[in-house]
mmCIF file of C-alpha atoms in Angstrom:
data_model
loop_
_atom_site.group_PDB
_atom_site.id
_atom_site.type_symbol
_atom_site.label_atom_id
_atom_site.label_comp_id
_atom_site.label_asym_id
_atom_site.label_seq_id
_atom_site.Cartn_x
_atom_site.Cartn_y
_atom_site.Cartn_z
ATOM 1 C CA TYR A 24 10.329 -7.070 -7.201
ATOM 2 C CA LEU A 25 10.542 -3.381 -6.439
ATOM 3 C CA PHE A 26 7.310 -1.803 -5.156
ATOM 4 C CA TRP A 27 6.627 1.956 -5.099
ATOM 5 C CA THR A 28 3.955 4.589 -4.565
ATOM 6 C CA GLU A 29 3.362 7.788 -6.537
ATOM 7 C CA TRP A 30 1.470 10.994 -5.746
ATOM 8 C CA GLY A 31 0.515 13.759 -8.141
ATOM 9 C CA GLN A 32 -1.770 13.805 -11.175
ATOM 10 C CA SER A 33 -1.890 10.002 -11.408
ATOM 11 C CA PRO A 34 -1.335 8.466 -7.977
ATOM 12 C CA CYS A 35 -0.619 4.755 -8.072
ATOM 13 C CA ILE A 36 1.089 1.779 -6.513
ATOM 14 C CA GLY A 37 3.257 -0.280 -8.810
ATOM 15 C CA LYS A 38 5.807 -3.037 -9.095
ATOM 16 C CA ALA A 39 8.632 -3.928 -11.448
ATOM 17 C CA HIS A 40 11.600 -6.239 -11.609
ATOM 18 C CA LEU A 41 14.700 -4.834 -9.922
ATOM 19 C CA ASP A 42 16.141 -3.858 -13.312
ATOM 20 C CA GLY A 43 13.016 -1.747 -13.999
ATOM 21 C CA SER A 44 11.530 -4.119 -16.530
ATOM 22 C CA GLU A 45 7.936 -5.345 -16.622
ATOM 23 C CA LYS A 46 6.492 -2.326 -14.828
ATOM 24 C CA VAL A 47 2.919 -3.009 -13.630
ATOM 25 C CA VAL A 48 0.477 -0.628 -11.944
ATOM 26 C CA LEU A 49 -1.342 -2.530 -9.185
ATOM 27 C CA VAL A 50 -3.611 0.270 -7.878
ATOM 28 C CA SER A 51 -4.584 3.478 -9.670
ATOM 29 C CA VAL A 52 -8.125 4.314 -8.516
ATOM 30 C CA GLY A 53 -9.414 5.406 -5.126
ATOM 31 C CA ILE A 54 -6.037 6.593 -3.853
ATOM 32 C CA ALA A 55 -4.596 10.070 -3.430
ATOM 33 C CA TRP A 56 -1.495 10.178 -1.212
ATOM 34 C CA PRO A 57 -0.263 6.593 -0.826
ATOM 35 C CA ASN A 58 2.566 6.853 1.676
ATOM 36 C CA GLY A 59 3.860 3.703 3.272
ATOM 37 C CA ILE A 60 3.764 0.217 1.811
ATOM 38 C CA SER A 61 4.487 -3.090 3.478
ATOM 39 C CA ILE A 62 4.637 -6.648 2.158
ATOM 40 C CA ASP A 63 3.262 -9.655 4.020
ATOM 41 C CA TYR A 64 4.949 -12.561 2.233
ATOM 42 C CA GLU A 65 3.276 -15.194 4.421
ATOM 43 C CA GLU A 66 -0.208 -14.021 3.383
ATOM 44 C CA ASN A 67 0.896 -12.801 -0.070
ATOM 45 C CA LYS A 68 -0.537 -9.294 0.544
ATOM 46 C CA LEU A 69 0.625 -5.735 -0.103
ATOM 47 C CA TYR A 70 -0.541 -3.132 2.440
ATOM 48 C CA TRP A 71 -0.473 0.644 2.070
ATOM 49 C CA CYS A 72 -1.681 3.692 3.934
ATOM 50 C CA ASP A 73 -3.089 6.811 2.333
ATOM 51 C CA ALA A 74 -2.710 10.151 4.122
ATOM 52 C CA ARG A 75 -5.550 11.734 2.154
ATOM 53 C CA THR A 76 -8.201 9.015 2.449
ATOM 54 C CA ASP A 77 -7.172 8.074 6.027
ATOM 55 C CA LYS A 78 -7.180 4.362 5.224
ATOM 56 C CA ILE A 79 -4.986 1.310 5.363
ATOM 57 C CA GLU A 80 -5.801 -1.074 2.535
ATOM 58 C CA ARG A 81 -4.421 -4.288 1.107
ATOM 59 C CA ILE A 82 -4.383 -6.266 -2.138
ATOM 60 C CA ASP A 83 -3.081 -9.596 -3.359
ATOM 61 C CA LEU A 84 0.624 -9.199 -3.958
ATOM 62 C CA GLU A 85 0.813 -10.838 -7.381
ATOM 63 C CA SER A 86 -2.472 -9.910 -9.040
ATOM 64 C CA GLY A 87 -3.431 -6.652 -7.341
ATOM 65 C CA GLY A 88 -6.918 -8.086 -6.836
ATOM 66 C CA ASN A 89 -9.080 -8.594 -3.751
ATOM 67 C CA ARG A 90 -8.707 -5.019 -2.505
ATOM 68 C CA GLU A 91 -9.811 -4.618 1.110
ATOM 69 C CA ILE A 92 -9.993 -1.743 3.592
ATOM 70 C CA VAL A 93 -8.193 -2.839 6.753
ATOM 71 C CA LEU A 94 -8.595 0.371 8.761
ATOM 72 C CA SER A 95 -10.424 3.623 8.109
ATOM 73 C CA GLY A 96 -10.131 6.619 10.405
ATOM 74 C CA SER A 97 -10.754 10.315 10.430
ATOM 75 C CA ASN A 98 -8.387 13.168 11.206
ATOM 76 C CA VAL A 99 -5.425 10.773 11.049
ATOM 77 C CA ASP A 100 -2.551 11.613 8.723
ATOM 78 C CA MET A 101 -1.299 8.084 8.066
ATOM 79 C CA PHE A 102 2.351 8.105 7.125
ATOM 80 C CA SER A 103 3.773 4.587 7.314
ATOM 81 C CA VAL A 104 2.617 1.013 7.783
ATOM 82 C CA ALA A 105 4.346 -2.227 8.751
ATOM 83 C CA VAL A 106 3.023 -5.770 8.984
ATOM 84 C CA PHE A 107 4.504 -8.390 11.292
ATOM 85 C CA GLY A 108 2.683 -11.676 11.817
ATOM 86 C CA ALA A 109 -0.902 -10.985 12.817
ATOM 87 C CA TYR A 110 -0.165 -7.330 13.690
ATOM 88 C CA ILE A 111 -0.319 -4.115 11.696
ATOM 89 C CA TYR A 112 1.608 -1.080 12.912
ATOM 90 C CA TRP A 113 1.188 2.433 11.568
ATOM 91 C CA SER A 114 2.330 5.940 12.309
ATOM 92 C CA ASP A 115 0.869 9.331 11.625
ATOM 93 C CA ARG A 116 2.605 12.588 10.974
#
């Protein structure tokens, strides 16, 4: 799969096959500026950070369900996120 984020009028996080077929929007509400995304294949989760909401969240990789807030801050411009084992790394601008 190819995973992506979009800003603008309709911000979202989506996935599709590598040839662009079977496009699916996984998240389209409660996000504004989704920046970085990271996949945890061991836990079957997709993580993202949002520079506008100052949150790192995650969902089930296949279904897009079970949305959870992992970290919520203030005055942090979250830019990227990476997951490795039991650790989450992020950067701000």
